[in-house]
Structure formats: structure tokens, C-alpha cells
Coordinates of C-alpha atoms in Angstrom, one line a residue:
Chain A
M5 CA -9.0 -26.5 -14.0
S6 CA -8.2 -23.6 -16.0
D7 CA -5.0 -23.4 -17.9
L8 CA -3.7 -21.1 -15.1
A9 CA -3.3 -24.1 -12.5
N10 CA -0.8 -25.3 -15.1
P11 CA 1.7 -22.5 -15.6
P12 CA 4.2 -21.5 -16.7
T13 CA 2.6 -21.5 -20.2
A14 CA 5.5 -19.0 -20.8
A15 CA 4.0 -16.5 -23.5
P16 CA 7.1 -14.8 -24.8
P17 CA 7.4 -11.3 -23.4
S18 CA 6.1 -9.2 -26.0
T19 CA 8.5 -6.2 -25.8
L20 CA 7.1 -4.4 -28.9
R21 CA 3.7 -4.4 -27.6
N22 CA 4.7 -3.1 -24.1
L23 CA 6.3 -0.3 -25.8
V24 CA 3.3 1.1 -27.7
L25 CA 1.7 3.1 -25.0
P26 CA 4.9 4.8 -23.8
I27 CA 6.0 5.7 -27.3
L28 CA 2.6 7.3 -28.1
I29 CA 3.0 9.4 -24.8
A30 CA 6.6 10.4 -25.6
I31 CA 5.5 11.3 -29.1
V32 CA 2.8 13.7 -27.8
I33 CA 4.9 15.2 -25.1
F34 CA 8.0 15.6 -27.1
A35 CA 6.6 16.3 -30.5
V36 CA 3.1 17.2 -30.9
V37 CA 2.9 19.6 -27.9
P38 CA 6.1 21.5 -28.9
A39 CA 5.0 21.6 -32.6
V40 CA 1.6 23.0 -31.5
L41 CA 3.2 25.7 -29.2
T42 CA 5.7 26.5 -31.7
S43 CA 2.9 27.3 -34.2
F44 CA 1.1 29.5 -31.7
G45 CA 4.5 31.3 -31.2
R46 CA 3.6 32.9 -27.8
G47 CA 5.8 32.4 -24.8
Y48 CA 2.8 32.4 -22.5
F49 CA 1.8 29.1 -23.9
W50 CA 5.0 27.3 -23.1
Q51 CA 4.8 28.7 -19.5
I52 CA 1.2 27.2 -19.3
A53 CA 2.8 24.0 -20.7
N54 CA 5.6 24.0 -18.0
I55 CA 3.0 24.7 -15.2
A56 CA 0.9 21.7 -16.4
L57 CA 3.9 19.3 -16.4
I58 CA 5.0 20.6 -13.0
F59 CA 1.5 20.0 -11.7
V60 CA 1.4 16.6 -13.2
L61 CA 4.4 15.7 -11.1
L62 CA 2.9 17.3 -8.0
A63 CA -0.5 15.3 -8.5
A64 CA 1.7 12.1 -9.3
S65 CA 3.8 12.5 -6.2
L66 CA 0.7 13.1 -3.8
H67 CA -0.8 9.9 -5.5
V68 CA 1.8 7.8 -4.0
V69 CA 0.9 8.9 -0.4
T70 CA -2.7 9.7 -0.6
G71 CA -4.0 7.5 -3.5
V72 CA -1.8 4.4 -3.0
A73 CA -0.9 4.3 0.8
G74 CA -4.2 6.1 1.5
L75 CA -2.8 8.6 4.0
L76 CA -4.8 11.9 3.6
H77 CA -2.2 14.4 3.2
L78 CA -3.2 18.2 3.4
G79 CA 0.2 19.7 3.4
H80 CA 1.8 18.7 0.0
A81 CA 2.3 22.1 -1.2
A82 CA 4.7 22.9 1.6
F83 CA 7.2 20.3 0.3
Y84 CA 6.7 21.7 -2.9
G85 CA 7.8 25.0 -1.4
V86 CA 10.7 23.5 0.4
G87 CA 12.0 22.3 -3.0
A88 CA 11.4 25.5 -4.7
Y89 CA 13.2 27.5 -2.0
T90 CA 16.0 25.0 -1.9
A91 CA 16.5 25.2 -5.6
G92 CA 15.8 29.0 -5.8
L93 CA 18.2 29.9 -3.0
L94 CA 21.0 27.6 -4.0
A95 CA 20.7 29.0 -7.7
S96 CA 20.5 32.7 -6.8
E97 CA 22.6 33.2 -3.8
Q98 CA 25.2 30.1 -4.2
G99 CA 25.3 30.2 -7.9
M100 CA 24.8 26.5 -7.9
P101 CA 24.3 25.1 -11.5
F102 CA 20.7 23.7 -12.5
L103 CA 21.6 20.0 -12.4
V104 CA 22.9 20.3 -8.9
T105 CA 19.7 22.1 -7.5
I106 CA 17.3 19.5 -8.8
P107 CA 18.8 16.5 -6.7
A108 CA 19.5 19.0 -3.8
A109 CA 15.9 20.1 -3.8
A110 CA 14.9 16.4 -3.7
I111 CA 17.2 15.5 -0.9
V112 CA 16.4 18.4 1.2
T113 CA 12.7 18.0 1.0
A114 CA 12.9 14.3 1.6
A115 CA 14.9 15.1 4.8
I116 CA 12.7 17.5 6.2
A117 CA 9.7 15.2 5.4
F118 CA 11.5 12.5 7.3
L119 CA 11.9 14.6 10.3
V120 CA 8.3 15.9 10.5
A121 CA 7.1 12.3 9.8
L122 CA 8.8 10.8 12.8
P123 CA 6.3 11.9 15.3
T124 CA 3.4 12.0 12.7
M125 CA 3.3 8.5 11.5
R126 CA 1.6 6.9 14.4
L127 CA -1.4 8.9 13.6
V128 CA -4.3 7.5 11.6
S129 CA -7.0 8.8 9.5
I130 CA -8.3 12.2 10.2
Y131 CA -5.7 12.8 13.0
F132 CA -2.9 12.1 10.5
A133 CA -4.8 14.5 8.1
V134 CA -4.9 17.4 10.6
A135 CA -1.1 16.9 11.5
T136 CA -0.2 17.3 7.8
L137 CA -2.2 20.4 7.7
A138 CA -0.2 21.7 10.6
I139 CA 3.1 20.8 9.1
G140 CA 2.0 22.5 6.0
Q141 CA 1.1 25.6 7.8
M142 CA 4.3 25.5 9.9
I143 CA 6.5 25.4 6.8
Y144 CA 4.5 28.1 5.0
L145 CA 4.8 30.4 8.0
V146 CA 8.5 29.8 8.1
L147 CA 9.0 30.5 4.4
L148 CA 6.9 33.7 5.1
N149 CA 8.6 34.9 8.3
W150 CA 12.2 33.9 8.2
V151 CA 12.9 37.1 6.3
S152 CA 16.8 37.0 6.8
F153 CA 16.8 33.6 5.0
T154 CA 13.8 33.3 2.7
H155 CA 13.3 37.1 2.0
G156 CA 10.0 36.5 3.5
P157 CA 6.8 38.0 1.3
N158 CA 9.2 39.5 -1.0
G159 CA 10.1 36.3 -2.4
V160 CA 13.2 35.2 -4.3
L161 CA 14.3 36.3 -7.9
I162 CA 16.3 33.7 -9.6
F163 CA 18.5 35.3 -12.2
S164 CA 20.9 32.5 -13.2
G165 CA 19.6 31.4 -16.7
L166 CA 18.9 27.7 -17.2
E167 CA 22.3 26.1 -18.1
V168 CA 23.1 22.3 -18.4
F169 CA 26.7 21.4 -19.2
G170 CA 27.3 25.0 -20.3
I171 CA 24.6 24.9 -22.8
D172 CA 22.0 27.7 -22.6
L173 CA 18.3 26.3 -22.3
S174 CA 16.5 29.5 -21.3
S175 CA 14.6 29.7 -24.7
P176 CA 11.1 28.8 -24.1
I177 CA 11.2 25.6 -26.4
A178 CA 14.5 24.5 -24.6
T179 CA 13.2 25.1 -21.0
Y180 CA 10.0 23.0 -22.0
F181 CA 12.1 20.1 -23.2
L182 CA 14.1 20.2 -19.8
V183 CA 11.0 20.2 -17.7
A184 CA 9.4 17.5 -19.9
V185 CA 12.4 15.2 -19.5
I186 CA 12.6 15.6 -15.7
V187 CA 8.9 15.3 -15.3
S188 CA 8.7 12.2 -17.5
A189 CA 11.6 10.4 -15.8
S190 CA 10.0 11.2 -12.4
I191 CA 6.6 9.8 -13.7
V192 CA 8.5 6.5 -14.8
L193 CA 9.9 6.4 -11.3
I194 CA 6.6 6.7 -9.5
H195 CA 5.0 4.4 -12.0
R196 CA 7.5 1.8 -11.0
I197 CA 6.8 2.3 -7.4
S198 CA 3.0 2.3 -7.6
H199 CA 2.9 -0.5 -10.1
S200 CA 5.0 -3.1 -8.3
Y201 CA 4.7 -5.6 -5.4
Y202 CA 5.9 -2.6 -3.2
G203 CA 3.1 -0.7 -4.6
N204 CA 0.8 -3.5 -3.7
A205 CA 2.0 -3.4 -0.1
L206 CA 1.5 0.3 0.0
R207 CA -2.2 -0.3 -1.2
S208 CA -2.6 -2.9 1.5
L209 CA -1.9 -0.1 4.2
R210 CA -4.8 1.7 2.8
E211 CA -7.2 -1.4 2.7
D212 CA -6.5 -2.6 6.3
D213 CA -3.2 -1.8 7.8
Q214 CA -3.7 -4.2 10.9
C215 CA -4.1 -7.1 8.4
A216 CA -1.0 -6.1 6.6
D217 CA 0.7 -6.0 10.0
A218 CA -0.4 -9.7 10.4
M219 CA 1.0 -10.6 7.1
G220 CA 4.6 -9.3 8.1
V221 CA 4.5 -5.9 6.4
R222 CA 6.4 -3.3 8.3
T223 CA 3.5 -0.7 8.2
A224 CA 5.0 2.1 10.1
R225 CA 8.3 2.0 7.9
L226 CA 6.3 1.7 4.7
K227 CA 4.1 4.6 5.5
M228 CA 7.2 6.7 6.2
E229 CA 8.8 5.7 2.9
A230 CA 5.7 6.6 1.0
F231 CA 5.6 10.0 2.5
V232 CA 9.2 10.7 2.0
I233 CA 9.3 9.5 -1.4
S234 CA 6.2 11.6 -2.3
A235 CA 8.0 14.7 -0.7
A236 CA 11.1 14.0 -2.6
F237 CA 9.2 14.3 -6.0
A238 CA 7.3 17.2 -4.6
G239 CA 10.7 19.0 -4.1
I240 CA 11.6 18.3 -7.6
A241 CA 8.6 19.8 -8.8
G242 CA 9.2 23.0 -6.6
A243 CA 12.7 23.2 -8.1
L244 CA 11.4 23.2 -11.6
W245 CA 8.8 25.9 -10.6
A246 CA 11.7 27.9 -9.2
H247 CA 13.6 27.6 -12.4
T248 CA 11.0 28.2 -14.8
T249 CA 9.2 31.0 -13.3
G250 CA 12.4 32.6 -12.0
Y251 CA 10.4 34.1 -8.9
I252 CA 9.1 32.3 -6.0
S253 CA 7.0 33.7 -3.0
P254 CA 5.4 31.8 0.0
S255 CA 2.0 32.5 -1.6
D256 CA 2.8 29.9 -4.1
F257 CA 2.8 27.3 -1.5
D258 CA -0.1 27.8 0.8
F259 CA -3.1 25.6 1.9
A260 CA -5.0 26.4 -1.0
E261 CA -2.3 25.0 -3.3
S262 CA -2.4 21.8 -1.2
I263 CA -6.1 21.6 -1.7
L264 CA -5.7 22.0 -5.6
I265 CA -3.2 19.2 -5.7
L266 CA -5.4 17.0 -3.6
A267 CA -8.5 17.9 -6.0
M268 CA -6.3 16.8 -8.9
V269 CA -5.8 13.4 -7.4
V270 CA -9.4 13.0 -6.3
V271 CA -11.0 14.2 -9.5
G272 CA -8.5 12.0 -11.5
G273 CA -9.1 8.8 -9.4
L274 CA -7.6 8.0 -6.0
G275 CA -4.8 5.4 -6.5
S276 CA -4.8 5.8 -10.1
L277 CA -1.6 7.3 -11.6
P278 CA -3.1 8.0 -15.1
G279 CA -5.9 9.6 -13.2
A280 CA -3.7 12.0 -11.3
V281 CA -1.9 13.0 -14.6
I282 CA -5.4 13.6 -16.1
G283 CA -6.7 15.5 -13.1
A284 CA -3.7 17.6 -13.0
L285 CA -4.1 18.4 -16.9
L286 CA -7.6 19.2 -16.4
L287 CA -7.4 21.6 -13.4
I288 CA -4.5 23.6 -14.9
L289 CA -5.7 23.6 -18.4
L290 CA -9.4 24.3 -18.0
P291 CA -9.0 27.8 -16.4
E292 CA -6.8 28.6 -19.5
V293 CA -9.3 27.3 -22.0
L294 CA -11.9 29.3 -20.4
R295 CA -9.9 32.5 -20.0
D296 CA -12.2 34.2 -22.8
V297 CA -15.4 33.8 -20.5
G298 CA -13.8 36.0 -17.7
D299 CA -14.0 35.6 -14.1
V300 CA -16.9 33.2 -14.3
R301 CA -14.3 30.6 -15.2
N302 CA -13.4 29.9 -11.6
I303 CA -16.9 29.1 -10.9
M304 CA -17.1 26.8 -14.1
V305 CA -13.8 25.0 -12.8
G306 CA -15.6 24.4 -9.5
I307 CA -18.8 23.2 -11.3
V308 CA -16.6 20.7 -13.3
M309 CA -14.8 19.3 -10.1
F310 CA -18.2 19.0 -8.4
L311 CA -20.0 17.1 -11.3
S312 CA -17.1 15.0 -12.0
I313 CA -16.9 13.8 -8.3
L314 CA -20.7 13.5 -8.3
L315 CA -20.9 11.6 -11.3
L316 CA -17.6 9.6 -11.1
P317 CA -16.7 9.2 -7.5
K318 CA -14.0 6.7 -8.4
G319 CA -12.4 9.6 -10.5
L320 CA -12.2 10.3 -14.3
F321 CA -9.9 7.2 -14.7
G322 CA -10.5 5.0 -11.5
E323 CA -8.0 2.8 -10.0
V324 CA -9.5 -0.6 -11.1
S325 CA -9.5 0.4 -14.8
A326 CA -6.1 2.0 -14.5
L327 CA -4.6 -0.9 -13.0
S328 CA -5.9 -3.4 -15.3
M329 CA -4.9 -1.1 -18.2
I330 CA -1.3 -0.7 -16.8
R331 CA -1.0 -4.2 -16.2
R332 CA -1.8 -5.2 -19.8
Q333 CA 1.2 -2.9 -20.8
F334 CA 3.7 -3.7 -18.1
G335 CA 2.4 -6.8 -16.1
D336 CA 4.1 -9.9 -15.5
A337 CA 4.4 -11.1 -19.2
W338 CA 5.4 -14.6 -18.3
R339 CA 2.1 -15.7 -17.0
R340 CA -1.2 -14.5 -18.4
D341 CA -4.8 -15.1 -17.9
E342 CA -7.1 -16.4 -20.6
N343 CA -7.4 -12.8 -22.4
G344 CA -3.6 -12.7 -22.5
K345 CA -3.3 -10.2 -19.8
G346 CA -0.2 -10.0 -17.5
I347 CA -1.3 -10.6 -13.9
G348 CA 1.6 -10.2 -11.5
W349 CA 4.2 -7.3 -11.5
R350 CA 7.8 -7.6 -13.0
Chain B
M28 CA 12.8 -32.3 20.2
S29 CA 13.3 -28.4 20.2
D30 CA 10.4 -26.3 21.2
F31 CA 8.1 -24.9 18.5
L32 CA 5.4 -22.9 20.2
T33 CA 5.3 -22.8 24.0
I34 CA 2.8 -20.6 26.1
Q35 CA 3.9 -20.4 29.8
N36 CA 1.3 -18.8 32.5
A37 CA 0.0 -16.5 29.8
T38 CA -2.5 -14.0 31.4
R39 CA -4.2 -11.1 30.0
R40 CA -6.5 -8.6 32.2
F41 CA -8.8 -6.2 30.5
G42 CA -9.5 -4.0 33.7
G43 CA -11.1 -6.4 36.1
L44 CA -11.9 -9.0 33.5
V45 CA -9.3 -11.8 33.1
A46 CA -9.7 -12.9 29.8
V47 CA -6.8 -15.3 29.7
D48 CA -6.0 -16.7 33.0
D49 CA -2.6 -18.5 33.7
V50 CA -2.6 -20.6 30.5
T51 CA 0.2 -22.8 29.9
T52 CA 0.4 -25.2 26.8
R53 CA 2.6 -25.9 23.9
V54 CA 2.2 -26.8 20.2
D55 CA 4.9 -29.1 18.6
H56 CA 6.2 -29.1 15.3
G57 CA 4.0 -30.9 12.8
Q58 CA 0.8 -30.9 15.1
L59 CA -2.6 -29.9 14.2
V60 CA -4.1 -28.5 17.3
G61 CA -7.6 -27.3 18.0
L62 CA -8.4 -24.5 20.5
I63 CA -12.0 -24.6 21.6
G64 CA -14.2 -23.1 24.2
P65 CA -17.8 -21.7 24.5
N66 CA -18.4 -17.8 23.8
G67 CA -16.1 -15.5 25.7
A68 CA -13.7 -18.4 26.8
G69 CA -10.8 -16.3 25.7
K70 CA -9.8 -18.3 22.7
T71 CA -9.3 -15.1 20.4
T72 CA -7.5 -13.2 23.2
L73 CA -5.0 -16.2 23.5
F74 CA -4.7 -16.2 19.8
N75 CA -3.9 -12.5 19.9
L76 CA -1.5 -12.9 22.6
I77 CA 0.5 -15.2 20.2
S78 CA 0.2 -13.0 17.2
G79 CA 1.0 -9.9 19.0
F80 CA -2.2 -8.0 18.6
T81 CA -2.6 -8.0 22.4
P82 CA 0.1 -7.6 24.8
L83 CA 0.5 -10.1 27.6
S84 CA -0.2 -8.8 31.2
S85 CA 2.1 -11.6 32.4
G86 CA 3.7 -14.8 31.3
D87 CA 5.7 -15.7 28.3
V88 CA 5.1 -16.9 24.7
H89 CA 8.1 -18.4 22.8
F90 CA 8.2 -19.5 19.2
K91 CA 11.2 -21.6 18.1
G92 CA 13.3 -20.3 20.8
T93 CA 12.6 -16.6 20.4
R94 CA 10.4 -14.9 23.1
L95 CA 7.5 -13.0 21.5
N96 CA 6.5 -10.6 24.3
G97 CA 6.3 -7.1 23.3
M98 CA 6.9 -7.9 19.7
K99 CA 4.9 -6.2 16.9
P100 CA 2.6 -8.4 14.9
N101 CA 4.6 -7.9 11.7
R102 CA 7.8 -9.1 13.4
I103 CA 6.1 -12.1 14.7
A104 CA 4.7 -12.7 11.1
R105 CA 8.2 -12.7 9.8
L106 CA 9.4 -15.2 12.3
G107 CA 6.8 -17.6 10.5
I108 CA 3.5 -17.4 12.1
G109 CA 0.6 -16.8 9.7
R110 CA -3.0 -16.0 10.6
T111 CA -6.3 -15.5 9.2
F112 CA -9.0 -13.3 10.6
Q113 CA -12.5 -14.4 12.2
N114 CA -14.3 -11.6 10.5
L115 CA -12.8 -12.0 7.2
R116 CA -10.4 -9.3 6.4
V117 CA -9.5 -9.3 2.7
F118 CA -8.2 -6.1 0.9
P119 CA -11.5 -5.4 -1.0
N120 CA -10.4 -3.1 -3.5
M121 CA -7.4 -5.1 -4.6
T122 CA -7.4 -8.2 -7.0
V123 CA -7.3 -11.7 -5.5
F124 CA -3.7 -12.0 -7.0
D125 CA -2.7 -8.6 -5.4
N126 CA -4.2 -9.6 -2.1
V127 CA -2.2 -12.8 -1.9
S128 CA 1.0 -10.7 -3.0
V129 CA 0.8 -8.8 0.2
G130 CA 1.3 -12.1 2.2
A131 CA 4.3 -13.0 0.0
F132 CA 5.7 -9.4 0.4
G133 CA 5.3 -9.5 4.1
T134 CA 8.0 -12.3 4.6
H135 CA 9.8 -11.5 1.4
P136 CA 9.8 -7.7 1.0
Q137 CA 10.7 -5.8 -2.0
S138 CA 12.5 -2.4 -1.4
A139 CA 11.5 0.7 -3.1
L140 CA 14.7 0.8 -5.0
D141 CA 14.0 -2.8 -6.0
A142 CA 10.6 -2.0 -7.3
L143 CA 12.3 0.5 -9.8
R144 CA 14.0 -2.3 -11.6
S145 CA 12.0 -4.2 -14.1
G146 CA 12.5 -8.0 -13.8
S147 CA 13.8 -8.1 -10.4
K148 CA 14.6 -11.4 -8.7
R149 CA 12.6 -10.4 -5.8
A150 CA 9.5 -9.7 -7.7
E151 CA 9.8 -13.1 -9.5
T152 CA 10.0 -14.9 -6.2
I153 CA 6.8 -13.0 -5.1
S154 CA 5.0 -14.0 -8.3
E155 CA 5.9 -17.6 -7.9
R156 CA 4.8 -17.8 -4.2
V157 CA 1.5 -16.0 -5.1
W158 CA 0.8 -18.7 -8.0
Q159 CA 1.6 -21.6 -5.6
A160 CA -0.6 -20.3 -3.0
L161 CA -3.5 -19.6 -5.6
E162 CA -3.2 -23.0 -6.9
R163 CA -3.1 -24.7 -3.5
T164 CA -6.4 -22.8 -2.7
E165 CA -7.8 -23.4 -6.3
L166 CA -8.3 -19.7 -6.7
A167 CA -6.0 -19.3 -9.8
Y168 CA -9.0 -18.8 -12.1
V169 CA -10.3 -15.7 -10.2
A170 CA -6.7 -14.1 -9.9
T171 CA -7.8 -11.0 -11.7
D172 CA -11.0 -10.5 -9.9
L173 CA -11.4 -8.0 -7.3
A174 CA -11.6 -9.5 -3.8
A175 CA -14.8 -7.5 -3.0
N176 CA -16.5 -9.4 -5.8
L177 CA -15.7 -13.0 -4.4
S178 CA -18.4 -15.1 -2.7
Y179 CA -18.2 -15.5 1.0
G180 CA -16.6 -19.0 0.8
K181 CA -14.0 -18.0 -1.7
R182 CA -12.9 -15.0 0.6
K183 CA -12.1 -17.6 3.3
Y184 CA -9.9 -19.4 0.9
L185 CA -8.3 -16.0 -0.3
E186 CA -7.4 -15.4 3.5
I187 CA -5.9 -18.7 3.7
A188 CA -4.1 -18.3 0.4
R189 CA -2.5 -14.8 1.6
A190 CA -1.3 -16.5 4.7
L191 CA 0.1 -19.5 2.8
A192 CA 2.0 -17.1 0.6
M193 CA 4.0 -15.9 3.7
Q194 CA 5.2 -19.5 3.7
P195 CA 4.7 -19.7 7.4
D196 CA 5.8 -22.5 9.7
F197 CA 2.9 -22.2 11.9
L198 CA -0.5 -21.2 10.6
I199 CA -3.4 -20.2 13.0
L200 CA -6.9 -20.3 11.5
D201 CA -9.4 -18.2 13.5
E202 CA -12.9 -19.6 13.2
P203 CA -12.5 -20.5 9.6
A204 CA -15.8 -22.5 9.5
A205 CA -17.9 -19.6 10.7
G206 CA -20.7 -18.7 8.3
L207 CA -20.1 -21.9 6.1
N208 CA -22.8 -24.5 5.6
D209 CA -22.2 -28.1 6.3
S210 CA -20.9 -29.2 2.9
E211 CA -18.6 -26.1 2.7
T212 CA -17.4 -27.0 6.3
L213 CA -16.6 -30.7 5.2
E214 CA -14.7 -29.4 2.1
L215 CA -12.7 -27.0 4.5
A216 CA -11.9 -29.8 6.8
N217 CA -10.5 -31.8 4.0
F218 CA -8.4 -28.8 3.0
I219 CA -7.0 -28.2 6.4
R220 CA -6.1 -31.9 6.6
S221 CA -4.2 -31.6 3.3
L222 CA -2.3 -28.6 4.5
H223 CA -1.2 -30.5 7.7
A224 CA -0.3 -33.6 5.4
D225 CA 2.0 -31.1 3.6
G226 CA 3.8 -30.6 6.9
L227 CA 2.4 -27.4 8.0
T228 CA 1.9 -27.0 11.9
I229 CA -1.7 -25.7 12.4
M230 CA -3.8 -24.4 15.2
L231 CA -7.4 -24.2 14.6
V232 CA -9.4 -21.8 16.8
E233 CA -13.1 -22.7 16.8
H234 CA -16.2 -21.9 18.6
D235 CA -17.9 -24.9 17.1
M236 CA -16.6 -28.6 18.2
G237 CA -17.8 -30.4 15.2
L238 CA -14.9 -29.3 12.7
V239 CA -12.2 -29.4 15.5
M240 CA -13.1 -32.8 16.6
S241 CA -13.2 -34.3 13.1
V242 CA -9.7 -32.8 11.9
C243 CA -7.4 -32.2 15.1
E244 CA -5.1 -34.7 16.8
R245 CA -5.0 -32.7 19.9
I246 CA -7.5 -30.3 21.5
V247 CA -7.0 -27.5 24.1
V248 CA -10.0 -26.5 25.8
L249 CA -10.6 -22.9 27.4
A250 CA -13.5 -22.0 29.6
S251 CA -13.6 -18.4 31.3
G252 CA -10.0 -17.9 30.4
K253 CA -8.7 -21.0 32.0
K254 CA -7.4 -24.2 30.2
I255 CA -9.7 -27.0 31.4
A256 CA -8.6 -29.9 29.0
D257 CA -5.8 -30.6 26.7
A258 CA -6.0 -34.0 25.2
D259 CA -7.0 -36.1 22.2
P260 CA -10.6 -35.6 20.7
D261 CA -12.0 -38.8 22.4
T262 CA -10.6 -38.0 25.8
V263 CA -11.8 -34.4 25.5
R264 CA -15.4 -35.5 24.4
A265 CA -15.8 -37.5 27.5
D266 CA -14.1 -35.0 29.9
P267 CA -16.9 -33.9 32.5
A268 CA -15.4 -30.5 32.8
V269 CA -15.7 -29.8 29.2
L270 CA -19.3 -31.2 29.1
E271 CA -20.2 -28.8 31.9
A272 CA -18.6 -25.8 30.2
Y273 CA -20.3 -26.4 27.0
L274 CA -23.7 -27.8 28.1
G275 CA -23.8 -25.6 31.4
T276 CA -26.3 -26.2 34.1
D277 CA -29.5 -25.0 32.1
E278 CA -29.4 -27.1 29.2

């Protein structure tokens, strides 16, 4: 019998050790990146950093529904668009403050996702994928053609500067910090959802939903929740996009955008949250790094995607290794395996 | 004594085929009942009628006073009926621990909001239940292995561990001995007896008579969808109808 048969051998929760990784990441996001960008001193780089963060959130939100719960979602960009238009219209036409438009975007997007998911959730595999494709196209066409409400192809200009509690945050560095704080907070929430017993239940839907059903898991309800949670975070990403670019138009949220987000999740590693983050950073930053080589860069990005999926079909940071790393950091600290790894979730 | 599981005139038709034909039987609390029959006798269909995977054409199934007709499998599971699958259905890309946690989650769910909190009481209870089930099935030492990497025999126990983590009142095992060799079957028989000794009510669905005869106190025999015998092992073994169903006329 191993020691495990005789728990609890209550190893004291080593809080300090658990904080090493999050602190390192926080230092990179809130100190290293701003310092480097300041030394470049160009507004353009700040905008790239914001876009990268927004796509990190988009990929992380798609990770919940496609990576963890295993539902192939081909219309994610449409929910991103709903969030952007909600925030953009509320700010430019109702004069709503920034801090109100963010939760408003999340709630409106979640509500629309809930309504369209009601009839869709019974569908499985490829049929679900086609249904989400149709939902994405419908939302896109509404944004494009409901001219009196969305201004159609002309898009929406958002003039109201970024203000939080009366403090002007429209300088590049302040905007970056604002985006970074909201994206980081959202990622922490997504991390808790995917790395918990709730997340395990979502994974069981992907593995064998009939079997999960026999265990007592409310499969239909959980799929719905994953879809709605994912949409809510896409809505937040949309609101950040609207506020940081100051201009939104339907073409920002078309099918190609859904596929780009899906590619980030797949290249990074389906089911892996760090993978989704890495995939997003790669596919946003690579074209920028390759800017000097001209139009060939798009082909090069394609080649990188192709090679990564060919050589690493489980992704750059696959689910198994990602989960074991995260478990080491955030796993159930009061019971450990012989290597001192936390096993369950807290 | 109040009713545990009662099956009244259960019938299931697939087109012209009557897979389960007017079966009436019951399982009392604390029993270890075998359900046997030759291939195609309707054992798995009857099992699926109880667990909600196949709807009844007519008849009734009650569990602890609740009528199960038309209920979804997950609702029946939450009433306290755990099951395993004949053709081994573990979650291959999840660890042994995570597999079992789904069973605990099924009957003791954690909401998305609760998952946001670190150190929630719900998560702790699920951890406890998973460890208990892993220790009971002696799988604790492979807790962090992927289910896909387990041996065939271990995966059988993983399925049982997952069902045990549900803390069911009634456990149905669908052909647990299929694919096991003699010594593994013997070990499994002892394990099933020990679960029963702990007070769990168990129904064993088996194609092969050996395991059932050795562990069950009561045996229900199906042939061509009909119940042809329902008695203790010795009586069933001597029953001419059972012998005919198993041996046929050409053997």
C-alpha cells in the first residue's frame, strides 16, 4: 500500500510556493511589458499590446466551451461583436461610463447566448458546429444590416474618452493597464472555472456525455452554462476592443475572426488554458514581428500554424502537461502524491 | 418493508422485436441480485429501462417510491442508482482522480459560482468522496495517471470507483467480468461480496453464469425478453426452463 492509502498526511498548504507563478506573470504583465513599451515610445506598440490581451481573453473564453466542454463553436466572434456593440453604443449614444459598459456588455452577450443556445444545445458534434456557424452569421448580418441601430457598415465611433471614477485613463499606458487588469481578472475567473471539479464535469461532457449523464451530471444544463459563460467573457473582450480602438464595424466580427480565435485555441492546445493564452499571443504577435518581410508574412503565419498542428497535434502546451503544471500550483494542497503534487482541486 | 426497486410489467419493443416482454420483478434493500440470460435475452435492455437510457414501451419502474418512467438518466442517477458500462466507458483523457471526481460531482454538484472560490466546502466533500472510492478500489496509487494508460482490469475498477463516488444506494454492474481471466474474475467476485457486505444493494447483469452463481443470493433469469426464473442459485441451477434456455436443443 502506498502512503496515499493512508491520508490525510496533511502537508501544510504552502501558500508562498503557490504564489510564485502568478507573481511572475503579474510582473511581466504589469512591469516588464509596460517598461519595454515605454522605452519604444510609440503608441502603435501599446495598441498591439492591447489587442494581444483582448485576444488572449477571447481565446481563453473559447477554451471554456470548445477546449474544456468539447463543443466545436464556430461563431464565437459574433458574441465578441455583441459585446463590442453593446459597450460602443452605450458609451457613444447613451454616454454611459466605462465601468458600466463592461458588465453591461457581459450581461447582454450572455443573455443573447442563452436565447440562441436554448434550441441549439440538444445538437451534437458537427451539427452543433454548423448551428453555431449559422448563429454567428445571423448576428453578423444583423450588425451589418440593422443600419438604424448599429449604423451598419459605417460602424460606430466612440468619442467618450476612457474615464474611471473621473480619472482620465486615455493615455496609452493608462489604457494598457486598464485592459491588463480586466483581462487578468477575467483569466483568473476562467482559470477557476476550468481548474475545479466544475471544470472536470465540463471535461466529462467532452469525453463521453452519455456516461456523464449516468453519473448524475446534468449534461444539458452544464453545456448551456459553458456556452453562456464563454459568451459573457467574449462580451467583455468586445467591450475592451470598442473602448481601446474607438471605432467598431461589423467586419471586425466576421467568420474569419471566429476561425482565428479557434486556431489560437487549437494551436495552443485544446483544453489547455495556458495553451489558449500562448496561441493567442503567437497568432497576434507573429504577424507584427514579421511586419518587415512584407505581405509574405501572412503565408508565414499560415506555415507556422500548419507546422505546429502537424508536429504538435496536442498543441504547443497540451492539456495533460498544462493540467499537471496547474495542479502543482493550485491543486488540493492537503493531499499530495509521492512527488508532493496536489491531486484534487480546491 | 418499504419498496426499494420494483419493476411492473416492463415491456420494451424495438419495431417488431419485443426485447423485454412483460417483466415483473423487484429488488429489496440490501440484496445482491443477479440478472442472467443467454445472449440477446434482454438483460441490457432491462438494465437500460431501469437507468433511463431506454424508455419503457409500457409498464412501470419505481425506485424508493419514485416512478422512474420518462426520467432522464442523470435524474435517476441522482436518486441513488449508480451503474457501470458493459463496454468500459472511462473518460480516457482525464486522470483517474478526475474520472472519479465526475461521479462525486454528479450527485454532489458544484456550481460555477462555487468553483470561483478557493477552498469551498463542496470541493472538499468531493475530494473526500473521491479518495474514499479510490481507496476502496485500491486505485489511490494511480490517482494521477491518465485513465487511457490503465490496464483493462484496472479500468474496470475505475468504472466501479466512479460509481461508488456517487455514493449510490443501488449499484448495477453490467457484465463486470467480461474480458477478465479466471483469477481476475475471482478477485472481482470477492470485491463485489465486500461491497455487498458494506450494505450496498447490488444488481449484477451477467452473460456468464459462473460469477453470478458464486456471489448472488438471488438470480433472475431472462430468455427472449421474458422472465423464466427468479430464485436462489441452487433452484435456478436445477430449473429445467433455465437449462433449456442456456443449453438449447442442439448442444
